Amino acid sequence: MRRIVHLVDDLSPGGVTRFLDYVRGSDDMAALGSHSVLQVDGGFSRPPVLDADVIVSHVVLSWRNLPFFLGLRARYASVPIVHMEHSYSPAFVRTEVRAPARFRTMMTVSLSLFDGVVTISTAQRDWLVRFARLAPEKAVLIPPCVDLDRFLEVQAASGSVRRIGALGRLDRQKGFDILIQAFRQARLTDAELHIFGDGAERSTLVALAEGDPRIVFHGHVDDPVGAVASVDALAMPSRREPYGLVALEAMAAGRPLLVSRADGLIDHAAGGALAVDRLTVEDWAAALSEFTTTDHTARVARARALAKSAAARFVDGWRRLLEGL
């Protein structure tokens, strides 16, 4: 049995931990090897003693963590080491990085230490090859997956879109400020906007809503399936989004999806989501008006069929990667 050790520096609730939970709980992934997860400190900490045939890093690439990666490569020179990139994307550099040249150097040096790099969207893969000089043969595209069974059991939405949902951390990255302003500008008198999640931007977003009774803040939800099932469609006006697990879950639940063209959301647009070309209040207001009056039946059926096969594509991607190593 192939021993696969996943290293992670942050186990707080989020997309990475949900992904790792899925990897450890999937019978199909278990057929590829035994998966264990170990939290590490990164930085100048010494690499742990591992009994592994393959090491998969989910540790954030940074100047701080570069000494850890160097030590890991030196200690396990004969063991294949793969990095899975969860965080960085073209939009991340545009919106968050003040010194792109310095950031590029860090990415190039860090990625050169790995035998393979798992990328999670087409946009991210192409960007890493171009921006970080990642060798194309090292870049493996495997969109992430989580347990979709309960989403697939939800009855698909039908008819007009009246209840629009937005699900995620209340952070500027998610673009919920654009969504709230666009919803109000569109004057959708018979529609509602339901926002699920919590975070640092909550007070700002509540202020933007100005007490509009059509906009409902639900706070943190423990059951995302119930949240998705309670609305007719979902909107993702993200400023950056390397992949977007919420999009996959919405498609699995048979919900029409309106997305920005940021990073990995372009892949979801190719799979059935509707994309808004520009992230402006005016463009999103116009898109919401059209979205609520459009027949989404055929698009939803195509997107749900793709979501049903997501797990099989995910496992096949990891099988090919591991066999290649």
PDB file of C-alpha atoms in Angstrom:
ATOM      1  CA  MET A   1       0.000   0.000   0.000  1.00  0.00           C
ATOM      2  CA  ARG A   2       1.412   3.377  -1.066  1.00  0.00           C
ATOM      3  CA  ARG A   3       1.921   5.664   1.972  1.00  0.00           C
ATOM      4  CA  ILE A   4       0.923   9.259   1.200  1.00  0.00           C
ATOM      5  CA  VAL A   5       1.547  11.946   3.825  1.00  0.00           C
ATOM      6  CA  HIS A   6      -0.147  15.325   3.449  1.00  0.00           C
ATOM      7  CA  LEU A   7       1.598  18.240   5.172  1.00  0.00           C
ATOM      8  CA  VAL A   8      -0.440  21.306   6.124  1.00  0.00           C
ATOM      9  CA  ASP A   9       0.423  24.376   8.170  1.00  0.00           C
ATOM     10  CA  ASP A  10      -3.147  25.535   8.912  1.00  0.00           C
ATOM     11  CA  LEU A  11      -5.968  23.228   9.988  1.00  0.00           C
ATOM     12  CA  SER A  12      -8.510  25.948  10.719  1.00  0.00           C
ATOM     13  CA  PRO A  13     -11.917  25.357   9.056  1.00  0.00           C
ATOM     14  CA  GLY A  14     -11.851  26.164   5.362  1.00  0.00           C
ATOM     15  CA  GLY A  15     -11.481  24.791   1.873  1.00  0.00           C
ATOM     16  CA  VAL A  16      -8.160  23.018   2.503  1.00  0.00           C
ATOM     17  CA  THR A  17      -9.380  21.140   5.566  1.00  0.00           C
ATOM     18  CA  ARG A  18     -12.619  20.175   3.804  1.00  0.00           C
ATOM     19  CA  PHE A  19     -10.581  18.889   0.888  1.00  0.00           C
ATOM     20  CA  LEU A  20      -8.309  16.840   3.162  1.00  0.00           C
ATOM     21  CA  ASP A  21     -11.317  15.414   5.007  1.00  0.00           C
ATOM     22  CA  TYR A  22     -12.668  14.261   1.666  1.00  0.00           C
ATOM     23  CA  VAL A  23      -9.348  12.692   0.631  1.00  0.00           C
ATOM     24  CA  ARG A  24      -9.153  10.728   3.886  1.00  0.00           C
ATOM     25  CA  GLY A  25     -12.795   9.635   3.707  1.00  0.00           C
ATOM     26  CA  SER A  26     -12.967   8.624   0.057  1.00  0.00           C
ATOM     27  CA  ASP A  27     -12.898   4.883  -0.659  1.00  0.00           C
ATOM     28  CA  ASP A  28     -11.646   5.592  -4.184  1.00  0.00           C
ATOM     29  CA  MET A  29      -8.740   7.667  -2.870  1.00  0.00           C
ATOM     30  CA  ALA A  30      -8.001   4.923  -0.317  1.00  0.00           C
ATOM     31  CA  ALA A  31      -7.522   2.550  -3.234  1.00  0.00           C
ATOM     32  CA  LEU A  32      -4.616   4.728  -4.377  1.00  0.00           C
ATOM     33  CA  GLY A  33      -2.855   4.574  -1.012  1.00  0.00           C
ATOM     34  CA  SER A  34      -3.142   5.326   2.680  1.00  0.00           C
ATOM     35  CA  HIS A  35      -3.568   9.048   3.359  1.00  0.00           C
ATOM     36  CA  SER A  36      -2.445  10.696   6.584  1.00  0.00           C
ATOM     37  CA  VAL A  37      -2.412  14.393   7.464  1.00  0.00           C
ATOM     38  CA  LEU A  38       0.278  16.038   9.572  1.00  0.00           C
ATOM     39  CA  GLN A  39       0.323  19.669  10.681  1.00  0.00           C
ATOM     40  CA  VAL A  40       3.740  21.363  10.504  1.00  0.00           C
ATOM     41  CA  ASP A  41       5.050  24.747  11.598  1.00  0.00           C
ATOM     42  CA  GLY A  42       6.945  25.705   8.448  1.00  0.00           C
ATOM     43  CA  GLY A  43       9.490  28.499   8.713  1.00  0.00           C
ATOM     44  CA  PHE A  44      12.825  27.352  10.113  1.00  0.00           C
ATOM     45  CA  SER A  45      11.322  24.294  11.805  1.00  0.00           C
ATOM     46  CA  ARG A  46      12.959  20.962  11.044  1.00  0.00           C
ATOM     47  CA  PRO A  47      11.061  18.707   8.629  1.00  0.00           C
ATOM     48  CA  PRO A  48       9.306  15.888  10.529  1.00  0.00           C
ATOM     49  CA  VAL A  49      10.407  12.271  10.425  1.00  0.00           C
ATOM     50  CA  LEU A  50       8.055  10.623   7.921  1.00  0.00           C
ATOM     51  CA  ASP A  51       7.406   7.069   6.787  1.00  0.00           C
ATOM     52  CA  ALA A  52       6.163   8.018   3.343  1.00  0.00           C
ATOM     53  CA  ASP A  53       6.306   6.894  -0.268  1.00  0.00           C
ATOM     54  CA  VAL A  54       4.885  10.227  -1.433  1.00  0.00           C
ATOM     55  CA  ILE A  55       4.764  13.592   0.366  1.00  0.00           C
ATOM     56  CA  VAL A  56       2.096  16.129  -0.598  1.00  0.00           C
ATOM     57  CA  SER A  57       2.570  19.688   0.657  1.00  0.00           C
ATOM     58  CA  HIS A  58      -0.417  21.942   1.272  1.00  0.00           C
ATOM     59  CA  VAL A  59       1.834  24.410   3.111  1.00  0.00           C
ATOM     60  CA  VAL A  60       1.535  28.013   1.931  1.00  0.00           C
ATOM     61  CA  LEU A  61       4.393  29.127  -0.291  1.00  0.00           C
ATOM     62  CA  SER A  62       6.180  32.120   1.244  1.00  0.00           C
ATOM     63  CA  TRP A  63       9.630  33.486   1.993  1.00  0.00           C
ATOM     64  CA  ARG A  64       9.048  32.476   5.612  1.00  0.00           C
ATOM     65  CA  ASN A  65       8.396  28.847   4.655  1.00  0.00           C
ATOM     66  CA  LEU A  66      11.171  28.537   2.065  1.00  0.00           C
ATOM     67  CA  PRO A  67      13.714  27.209   4.646  1.00  0.00           C
ATOM     68  CA  PHE A  68      11.231  24.467   5.564  1.00  0.00           C
ATOM     69  CA  PHE A  69      10.827  23.434   1.920  1.00  0.00           C
ATOM     70  CA  LEU A  70      14.595  23.387   1.432  1.00  0.00           C
ATOM     71  CA  GLY A  71      15.008  21.184   4.503  1.00  0.00           C
ATOM     72  CA  LEU A  72      12.209  18.892   3.376  1.00  0.00           C
ATOM     73  CA  ARG A  73      13.783  18.436  -0.056  1.00  0.00           C
ATOM     74  CA  ALA A  74      17.202  17.745   1.462  1.00  0.00           C
ATOM     75  CA  ARG A  75      15.888  15.253   4.013  1.00  0.00           C
ATOM     76  CA  TYR A  76      13.758  13.326   1.512  1.00  0.00           C
ATOM     77  CA  ALA A  77      15.885  13.593  -1.614  1.00  0.00           C
ATOM     78  CA  SER A  78      14.721  10.202  -2.899  1.00  0.00           C
ATOM     79  CA  VAL A  79      11.013  10.584  -2.026  1.00  0.00           C
ATOM     80  CA  PRO A  80       8.627  12.225  -4.532  1.00  0.00           C
ATOM     81  CA  ILE A  81       7.338  15.509  -3.098  1.00  0.00           C
ATOM     82  CA  VAL A  82       4.295  17.203  -4.620  1.00  0.00           C
ATOM     83  CA  HIS A  83       2.882  20.636  -3.836  1.00  0.00           C
ATOM     84  CA  MET A  84      -0.820  21.437  -4.179  1.00  0.00           C
ATOM     85  CA  GLU A  85      -1.423  25.159  -4.698  1.00  0.00           C
ATOM     86  CA  HIS A  86      -4.634  26.256  -2.972  1.00  0.00           C
ATOM     87  CA  SER A  87      -4.101  29.999  -2.533  1.00  0.00           C
ATOM     88  CA  TYR A  88      -2.359  31.864  -5.311  1.00  0.00           C
ATOM     89  CA  SER A  89      -3.795  33.003  -8.636  1.00  0.00           C
ATOM     90  CA  PRO A  90      -3.439  35.811 -11.191  1.00  0.00           C
ATOM     91  CA  ALA A  91      -6.017  37.950  -9.376  1.00  0.00           C
ATOM     92  CA  PHE A  92      -4.186  37.408  -6.069  1.00  0.00           C
ATOM     93  CA  VAL A  93      -1.088  39.076  -7.492  1.00  0.00           C
ATOM     94  CA  ARG A  94      -3.119  41.948  -8.945  1.00  0.00           C
ATOM     95  CA  THR A  95      -5.022  42.647  -5.725  1.00  0.00           C
ATOM     96  CA  GLU A  96      -2.727  41.569  -2.880  1.00  0.00           C
ATOM     97  CA  VAL A  97       0.937  41.687  -3.923  1.00  0.00           C
ATOM     98  CA  ARG A  98       2.861  44.968  -3.650  1.00  0.00           C
ATOM     99  CA  ALA A  99       6.173  43.647  -5.007  1.00  0.00           C
ATOM    100  CA  PRO A 100       5.342  41.249  -7.885  1.00  0.00           C
ATOM    101  CA  ALA A 101       8.977  40.680  -8.889  1.00  0.00           C
ATOM    102  CA  ARG A 102       9.951  39.607  -5.365  1.00  0.00           C
ATOM    103  CA  PHE A 103       6.858  37.419  -5.094  1.00  0.00           C
ATOM    104  CA  ARG A 104       7.662  35.847  -8.453  1.00  0.00           C
ATOM    105  CA  THR A 105      11.174  34.958  -7.298  1.00  0.00           C
ATOM    106  CA  MET A 106       9.784  33.274  -4.168  1.00  0.00           C
ATOM    107  CA  MET A 107       7.302  31.270  -6.250  1.00  0.00           C
ATOM    108  CA  THR A 108       9.904  30.211  -8.815  1.00  0.00           C
ATOM    109  CA  VAL A 109      12.420  29.044  -6.207  1.00  0.00           C
ATOM    110  CA  SER A 110       9.817  27.275  -4.068  1.00  0.00           C
ATOM    111  CA  LEU A 111       8.136  25.414  -6.928  1.00  0.00           C
ATOM    112  CA  SER A 112      11.485  24.230  -8.302  1.00  0.00           C
ATOM    113  CA  LEU A 113      11.885  22.049  -5.194  1.00  0.00           C
ATOM    114  CA  PHE A 114       8.887  19.826  -6.007  1.00  0.00           C
ATOM    115  CA  ASP A 115       8.573  16.856  -8.346  1.00  0.00           C
ATOM    116  CA  GLY A 116       5.062  17.888  -9.328  1.00  0.00           C
ATOM    117  CA  VAL A 117       2.654  20.747  -8.697  1.00  0.00           C
ATOM    118  CA  VAL A 118      -1.097  20.169  -8.505  1.00  0.00           C
ATOM    119  CA  THR A 119      -2.985  23.139  -9.896  1.00  0.00           C
ATOM    120  CA  ILE A 120      -6.696  23.559  -9.277  1.00  0.00           C
ATOM    121  CA  SER A 121      -7.918  25.533 -12.286  1.00  0.00           C
ATOM    122  CA  THR A 122      -6.923  26.148 -15.885  1.00  0.00           C
ATOM    123  CA  ALA A 123      -6.237  29.822 -15.198  1.00  0.00           C
ATOM    124  CA  GLN A 124      -3.988  28.992 -12.238  1.00  0.00           C
ATOM    125  CA  ARG A 125      -2.042  26.334 -14.144  1.00  0.00           C
ATOM    126  CA  ASP A 126      -1.371  28.575 -17.133  1.00  0.00           C
ATOM    127  CA  TRP A 127      -0.425  31.467 -14.850  1.00  0.00           C
ATOM    128  CA  LEU A 128       2.061  29.389 -12.832  1.00  0.00           C
ATOM    129  CA  VAL A 129       3.760  28.211 -16.016  1.00  0.00           C
ATOM    130  CA  ARG A 130       3.978  31.781 -17.302  1.00  0.00           C
ATOM    131  CA  PHE A 131       4.529  33.792 -14.122  1.00  0.00           C
ATOM    132  CA  ALA A 132       6.503  31.409 -11.882  1.00  0.00           C
ATOM    133  CA  ARG A 133       8.374  29.645 -14.708  1.00  0.00           C
ATOM    134  CA  LEU A 134       6.910  26.302 -13.640  1.00  0.00           C
ATOM    135  CA  ALA A 135       7.915  23.571 -16.079  1.00  0.00           C
ATOM    136  CA  PRO A 136       4.744  22.570 -17.990  1.00  0.00           C
ATOM    137  CA  GLU A 137       5.436  18.875 -17.442  1.00  0.00           C
ATOM    138  CA  LYS A 138       5.373  19.482 -13.671  1.00  0.00           C
ATOM    139  CA  ALA A 139       1.999  21.281 -13.716  1.00  0.00           C
ATOM    140  CA  VAL A 140      -0.855  18.828 -13.182  1.00  0.00           C
ATOM    141  CA  LEU A 141      -4.433  20.113 -13.346  1.00  0.00           C
ATOM    142  CA  ILE A 142      -6.663  18.367 -10.764  1.00  0.00           C
ATOM    143  CA  PRO A 143      -9.679  20.465  -9.706  1.00  0.00           C
ATOM    144  CA  PRO A 144     -10.403  19.763  -6.012  1.00  0.00           C
ATOM    145  CA  CYS A 145     -13.445  17.892  -4.810  1.00  0.00           C
ATOM    146  CA  VAL A 146     -15.438  17.485  -1.602  1.00  0.00           C
ATOM    147  CA  ASP A 147     -18.266  15.163  -0.641  1.00  0.00           C
ATOM    148  CA  LEU A 148     -21.116  16.103  -2.991  1.00  0.00           C
ATOM    149  CA  ASP A 149     -23.544  13.282  -2.172  1.00  0.00           C
ATOM    150  CA  ARG A 150     -25.982  15.390  -0.137  1.00  0.00           C
ATOM    151  CA  PHE A 151     -25.874  18.234  -2.672  1.00  0.00           C
ATOM    152  CA  LEU A 152     -26.704  15.787  -5.456  1.00  0.00           C
ATOM    153  CA  GLU A 153     -29.743  14.604  -3.472  1.00  0.00           C
ATOM    154  CA  VAL A 154     -31.246  18.127  -3.412  1.00  0.00           C
ATOM    155  CA  GLN A 155     -34.100  18.628  -5.859  1.00  0.00           C
ATOM    156  CA  ALA A 156     -32.921  20.829  -8.714  1.00  0.00           C
ATOM    157  CA  ALA A 157     -34.310  24.354  -8.837  1.00  0.00           C
ATOM    158  CA  SER A 158     -36.942  25.093 -11.457  1.00  0.00           C
ATOM    159  CA  GLY A 159     -38.903  28.126 -12.542  1.00  0.00           C
ATOM    160  CA  SER A 160     -37.889  31.738 -12.020  1.00  0.00           C
ATOM    161  CA  VAL A 161     -35.097  32.861  -9.708  1.00  0.00           C
ATOM    162  CA  ARG A 162     -36.515  34.674  -6.707  1.00  0.00           C
ATOM    163  CA  ARG A 163     -34.211  33.814  -3.804  1.00  0.00           C
ATOM    164  CA  ILE A 164     -30.565  34.521  -4.638  1.00  0.00           C
ATOM    165  CA  GLY A 165     -27.943  33.151  -2.256  1.00  0.00           C
ATOM    166  CA  ALA A 166     -24.327  34.074  -1.533  1.00  0.00           C
ATOM    167  CA  LEU A 167     -22.294  31.696   0.605  1.00  0.00           C
ATOM    168  CA  GLY A 168     -18.829  32.205   2.057  1.00  0.00           C
ATOM    169  CA  ARG A 169     -16.543  34.125   4.338  1.00  0.00           C
ATOM    170  CA  LEU A 170     -17.521  37.795   4.618  1.00  0.00           C
ATOM    171  CA  ASP A 171     -14.246  39.072   3.229  1.00  0.00           C
ATOM    172  CA  ARG A 172     -13.569  41.661   0.544  1.00  0.00           C
ATOM    173  CA  GLN A 173     -12.201  38.865  -1.652  1.00  0.00           C
ATOM    174  CA  LYS A 174     -15.716  37.488  -2.118  1.00  0.00           C
ATOM    175  CA  GLY A 175     -17.113  40.688  -3.628  1.00  0.00           C
ATOM    176  CA  PHE A 176     -20.334  40.647  -1.606  1.00  0.00           C
ATOM    177  CA  ASP A 177     -20.169  44.451  -1.451  1.00  0.00           C
ATOM    178  CA  ILE A 178     -20.567  44.559  -5.244  1.00  0.00           C
ATOM    179  CA  LEU A 179     -23.421  42.056  -5.042  1.00  0.00           C
ATOM    180  CA  ILE A 180     -25.386  44.000  -2.425  1.00  0.00           C
ATOM    181  CA  GLN A 181     -25.059  47.295  -4.286  1.00  0.00           C
ATOM    182  CA  ALA A 182     -25.946  45.659  -7.603  1.00  0.00           C
ATOM    183  CA  PHE A 183     -28.965  43.898  -6.110  1.00  0.00           C
ATOM    184  CA  ARG A 184     -30.296  47.183  -4.755  1.00  0.00           C
ATOM    185  CA  GLN A 185     -29.574  49.051  -7.987  1.00  0.00           C
ATOM    186  CA  ALA A 186     -31.359  46.404 -10.066  1.00  0.00           C
ATOM    187  CA  ARG A 187     -34.598  47.119  -8.160  1.00  0.00           C
ATOM    188  CA  LEU A 188     -35.696  43.492  -8.140  1.00  0.00           C
ATOM    189  CA  THR A 189     -38.852  44.116  -6.131  1.00  0.00           C
ATOM    190  CA  ASP A 190     -39.947  40.469  -6.043  1.00  0.00           C
ATOM    191  CA  ALA A 191     -36.481  39.009  -5.317  1.00  0.00           C
ATOM    192  CA  GLU A 192     -34.497  38.392  -2.128  1.00  0.00           C
ATOM    193  CA  LEU A 193     -30.772  38.207  -1.401  1.00  0.00           C
ATOM    194  CA  HIS A 194     -29.699  35.735   1.291  1.00  0.00           C
ATOM    195  CA  ILE A 195     -26.114  35.942   2.553  1.00  0.00           C
ATOM    196  CA  PHE A 196     -24.706  32.985   4.475  1.00  0.00           C
ATOM    197  CA  GLY A 197     -21.428  33.378   6.363  1.00  0.00           C
ATOM    198  CA  ASP A 198     -19.579  35.629   8.752  1.00  0.00           C
ATOM    199  CA  GLY A 199     -16.356  37.571   8.812  1.00  0.00           C
ATOM    200  CA  ALA A 200     -14.597  40.892   9.177  1.00  0.00           C
ATOM    201  CA  GLU A 201     -16.685  42.625   6.496  1.00  0.00           C
ATOM    202  CA  ARG A 202     -20.052  41.911   8.119  1.00  0.00           C
ATOM    203  CA  SER A 203     -20.613  45.418   9.532  1.00  0.00           C
ATOM    204  CA  THR A 204     -19.590  47.012   6.221  1.00  0.00           C
ATOM    205  CA  LEU A 205     -21.963  44.815   4.269  1.00  0.00           C
ATOM    206  CA  VAL A 206     -24.837  45.417   6.686  1.00  0.00           C
ATOM    207  CA  ALA A 207     -24.275  49.161   6.263  1.00  0.00           C
ATOM    208  CA  LEU A 208     -24.394  48.788   2.466  1.00  0.00           C
ATOM    209  CA  ALA A 209     -27.726  46.977   2.760  1.00  0.00           C
ATOM    210  CA  GLU A 210     -29.156  50.011   4.605  1.00  0.00           C
ATOM    211  CA  GLY A 211     -31.870  47.953   6.231  1.00  0.00           C
ATOM    212  CA  ASP A 212     -33.303  46.712   2.929  1.00  0.00           C
ATOM    213  CA  PRO A 213     -35.821  44.044   4.032  1.00  0.00           C
ATOM    214  CA  ARG A 214     -35.072  41.976   0.898  1.00  0.00           C
ATOM    215  CA  ILE A 215     -31.469  41.403   2.038  1.00  0.00           C
ATOM    216  CA  VAL A 216     -31.083  38.801   4.799  1.00  0.00           C
ATOM    217  CA  PHE A 217     -27.862  38.046   6.698  1.00  0.00           C
ATOM    218  CA  HIS A 218     -27.951  34.509   8.114  1.00  0.00           C
ATOM    219  CA  GLY A 219     -24.495  34.474   9.709  1.00  0.00           C
ATOM    220  CA  HIS A 220     -22.393  31.322   9.923  1.00  0.00           C
ATOM    221  CA  VAL A 221     -24.152  28.134   8.852  1.00  0.00           C
ATOM    222  CA  ASP A 222     -23.148  24.630   9.913  1.00  0.00           C
ATOM    223  CA  ASP A 223     -25.132  23.029   7.094  1.00  0.00           C
ATOM    224  CA  PRO A 224     -24.155  24.422   3.670  1.00  0.00           C
ATOM    225  CA  VAL A 225     -26.432  21.875   1.988  1.00  0.00           C
ATOM    226  CA  GLY A 226     -29.451  23.349   3.722  1.00  0.00           C
ATOM    227  CA  ALA A 227     -28.341  26.865   2.849  1.00  0.00           C
ATOM    228  CA  VAL A 228     -27.935  26.046  -0.846  1.00  0.00           C
ATOM    229  CA  ALA A 229     -31.232  24.147  -0.916  1.00  0.00           C
ATOM    230  CA  SER A 230     -33.073  27.135   0.562  1.00  0.00           C
ATOM    231  CA  VAL A 231     -32.345  29.427  -2.409  1.00  0.00           C
ATOM    232  CA  ASP A 232     -33.144  29.310  -6.119  1.00  0.00           C
ATOM    233  CA  ALA A 233     -29.683  30.312  -7.342  1.00  0.00           C
ATOM    234  CA  LEU A 234     -26.248  31.404  -6.147  1.00  0.00           C
ATOM    235  CA  ALA A 235     -24.004  34.353  -6.974  1.00  0.00           C
ATOM    236  CA  MET A 236     -20.209  34.505  -6.681  1.00  0.00           C
ATOM    237  CA  PRO A 237     -18.861  37.994  -7.501  1.00  0.00           C
ATOM    238  CA  SER A 238     -15.366  37.132  -6.255  1.00  0.00           C
ATOM    239  CA  ARG A 239     -12.416  39.441  -6.820  1.00  0.00           C
ATOM    240  CA  ARG A 240     -10.136  36.398  -6.713  1.00  0.00           C
ATOM    241  CA  GLU A 241     -10.973  32.701  -6.503  1.00  0.00           C
ATOM    242  CA  PRO A 242      -8.353  30.061  -7.361  1.00  0.00           C
ATOM    243  CA  TYR A 243     -11.133  27.476  -7.764  1.00  0.00           C
ATOM    244  CA  GLY A 244     -14.402  28.003  -5.858  1.00  0.00           C
ATOM    245  CA  LEU A 245     -15.780  24.924  -4.077  1.00  0.00           C
ATOM    246  CA  VAL A 246     -19.106  26.715  -3.507  1.00  0.00           C
ATOM    247  CA  ALA A 247     -19.565  26.813  -7.276  1.00  0.00           C
ATOM    248  CA  LEU A 248     -19.105  23.046  -7.526  1.00  0.00           C
ATOM    249  CA  GLU A 249     -21.577  22.496  -4.679  1.00  0.00           C
ATOM    250  CA  ALA A 250     -24.146  24.822  -6.254  1.00  0.00           C
ATOM    251  CA  MET A 251     -23.889  22.989  -9.555  1.00  0.00           C
ATOM    252  CA  ALA A 252     -24.228  19.630  -7.784  1.00  0.00           C
ATOM    253  CA  ALA A 253     -27.403  20.883  -6.089  1.00  0.00           C
ATOM    254  CA  GLY A 254     -28.893  21.936  -9.413  1.00  0.00           C
ATOM    255  CA  ARG A 255     -28.731  25.660  -8.712  1.00  0.00           C
ATOM    256  CA  PRO A 256     -28.148  28.277 -11.426  1.00  0.00           C
ATOM    257  CA  LEU A 257     -24.901  30.087 -10.784  1.00  0.00           C
ATOM    258  CA  LEU A 258     -23.791  33.633 -11.595  1.00  0.00           C
ATOM    259  CA  VAL A 259     -20.033  34.212 -11.303  1.00  0.00           C
ATOM    260  CA  SER A 260     -17.320  36.760 -11.968  1.00  0.00           C
ATOM    261  CA  ARG A 261     -14.539  35.904 -14.398  1.00  0.00           C
ATOM    262  CA  ALA A 262     -11.909  35.769 -11.655  1.00  0.00           C
ATOM    263  CA  ASP A 263      -9.353  32.973 -11.880  1.00  0.00           C
ATOM    264  CA  GLY A 264     -10.870  29.499 -11.520  1.00  0.00           C
ATOM    265  CA  LEU A 265     -14.456  30.705 -11.826  1.00  0.00           C
ATOM    266  CA  ILE A 266     -13.871  30.840 -15.585  1.00  0.00           C
ATOM    267  CA  ASP A 267     -13.726  27.024 -15.540  1.00  0.00           C
ATOM    268  CA  HIS A 268     -17.145  26.921 -13.880  1.00  0.00           C
ATOM    269  CA  ALA A 269     -18.486  29.263 -16.558  1.00  0.00           C
ATOM    270  CA  ALA A 270     -17.339  26.721 -19.143  1.00  0.00           C
ATOM    271  CA  GLY A 271     -19.233  24.075 -17.169  1.00  0.00           C
ATOM    272  CA  GLY A 272     -22.584  25.859 -17.043  1.00  0.00           C
ATOM    273  CA  ALA A 273     -22.347  28.922 -14.804  1.00  0.00           C
ATOM    274  CA  LEU A 274     -23.185  32.348 -16.223  1.00  0.00           C
ATOM    275  CA  ALA A 275     -20.235  34.768 -16.122  1.00  0.00           C
ATOM    276  CA  VAL A 276     -20.354  38.551 -15.753  1.00  0.00           C
ATOM    277  CA  ASP A 277     -17.599  40.149 -17.810  1.00  0.00           C
ATOM    278  CA  ARG A 278     -16.772  43.072 -15.508  1.00  0.00           C
ATOM    279  CA  LEU A 279     -16.865  43.299 -11.729  1.00  0.00           C
ATOM    280  CA  THR A 280     -18.772  46.567 -11.481  1.00  0.00           C
ATOM    281  CA  VAL A 281     -22.015  47.407  -9.731  1.00  0.00           C
ATOM    282  CA  GLU A 282     -23.578  48.420 -13.048  1.00  0.00           C
ATOM    283  CA  ASP A 283     -22.639  45.200 -14.861  1.00  0.00           C
ATOM    284  CA  TRP A 284     -23.777  43.025 -11.976  1.00  0.00           C
ATOM    285  CA  ALA A 285     -27.068  44.919 -11.663  1.00  0.00           C
ATOM    286  CA  ALA A 286     -27.780  44.283 -15.340  1.00  0.00           C
ATOM    287  CA  ALA A 287     -26.712  40.639 -15.018  1.00  0.00           C
ATOM    288  CA  LEU A 288     -28.959  40.072 -11.991  1.00  0.00           C
ATOM    289  CA  SER A 289     -31.952  41.531 -13.836  1.00  0.00           C
ATOM    290  CA  GLU A 290     -31.390  39.148 -16.746  1.00  0.00           C
ATOM    291  CA  PHE A 291     -30.494  36.235 -14.450  1.00  0.00           C
ATOM    292  CA  THR A 292     -33.838  36.353 -12.633  1.00  0.00           C
ATOM    293  CA  THR A 293     -35.831  36.136 -15.877  1.00  0.00           C
ATOM    294  CA  THR A 294     -33.786  33.508 -17.754  1.00  0.00           C
ATOM    295  CA  ASP A 295     -34.745  29.850 -18.210  1.00  0.00           C
ATOM    296  CA  HIS A 296     -31.820  27.941 -16.682  1.00  0.00           C
ATOM    297  CA  THR A 297     -33.134  24.387 -17.172  1.00  0.00           C
ATOM    298  CA  ALA A 298     -30.694  23.186 -19.843  1.00  0.00           C
ATOM    299  CA  ARG A 299     -27.690  24.919 -18.287  1.00  0.00           C
ATOM    300  CA  VAL A 300     -28.448  23.495 -14.829  1.00  0.00           C
ATOM    301  CA  ALA A 301     -28.816  19.971 -16.214  1.00  0.00           C
ATOM    302  CA  ARG A 302     -25.434  20.197 -17.964  1.00  0.00           C
ATOM    303  CA  ALA A 303     -23.714  21.623 -14.882  1.00  0.00           C
ATOM    304  CA  ARG A 304     -25.209  18.984 -12.588  1.00  0.00           C
ATOM    305  CA  ALA A 305     -24.075  16.179 -14.883  1.00  0.00           C
ATOM    306  CA  LEU A 306     -20.528  17.543 -14.720  1.00  0.00           C
ATOM    307  CA  ALA A 307     -20.720  17.783 -10.927  1.00  0.00           C
ATOM    308  CA  LYS A 308     -21.836  14.153 -10.712  1.00  0.00           C
ATOM    309  CA  SER A 309     -18.641  13.072 -12.450  1.00  0.00           C
ATOM    310  CA  ALA A 310     -16.362  15.442 -10.500  1.00  0.00           C
ATOM    311  CA  ALA A 311     -15.281  12.774  -7.993  1.00  0.00           C
ATOM    312  CA  ALA A 312     -14.351  10.315 -10.742  1.00  0.00           C
ATOM    313  CA  ARG A 313     -12.283  12.960 -12.557  1.00  0.00           C
ATOM    314  CA  PHE A 314     -10.604  13.907  -9.277  1.00  0.00           C
ATOM    315  CA  VAL A 315      -9.572  10.345  -8.434  1.00  0.00           C
ATOM    316  CA  ASP A 316      -8.407   9.693 -11.983  1.00  0.00           C
ATOM    317  CA  GLY A 317      -6.249  12.819 -11.848  1.00  0.00           C
ATOM    318  CA  TRP A 318      -4.540  11.687  -8.654  1.00  0.00           C
ATOM    319  CA  ARG A 319      -4.132   8.157 -10.022  1.00  0.00           C
ATOM    320  CA  ARG A 320      -2.314   9.467 -13.100  1.00  0.00           C
ATOM    321  CA  LEU A 321      -0.172  11.796 -10.992  1.00  0.00           C
ATOM    322  CA  LEU A 322       0.899   9.074  -8.550  1.00  0.00           C
ATOM    323  CA  GLU A 323       1.608   6.586 -11.317  1.00  0.00           C
ATOM    324  CA  GLY A 324       3.710   9.204 -13.084  1.00  0.00           C
ATOM    325  CA  LEU A 325       5.783   9.789  -9.956  1.00  0.00           C
TER     326      LEU A 325
END
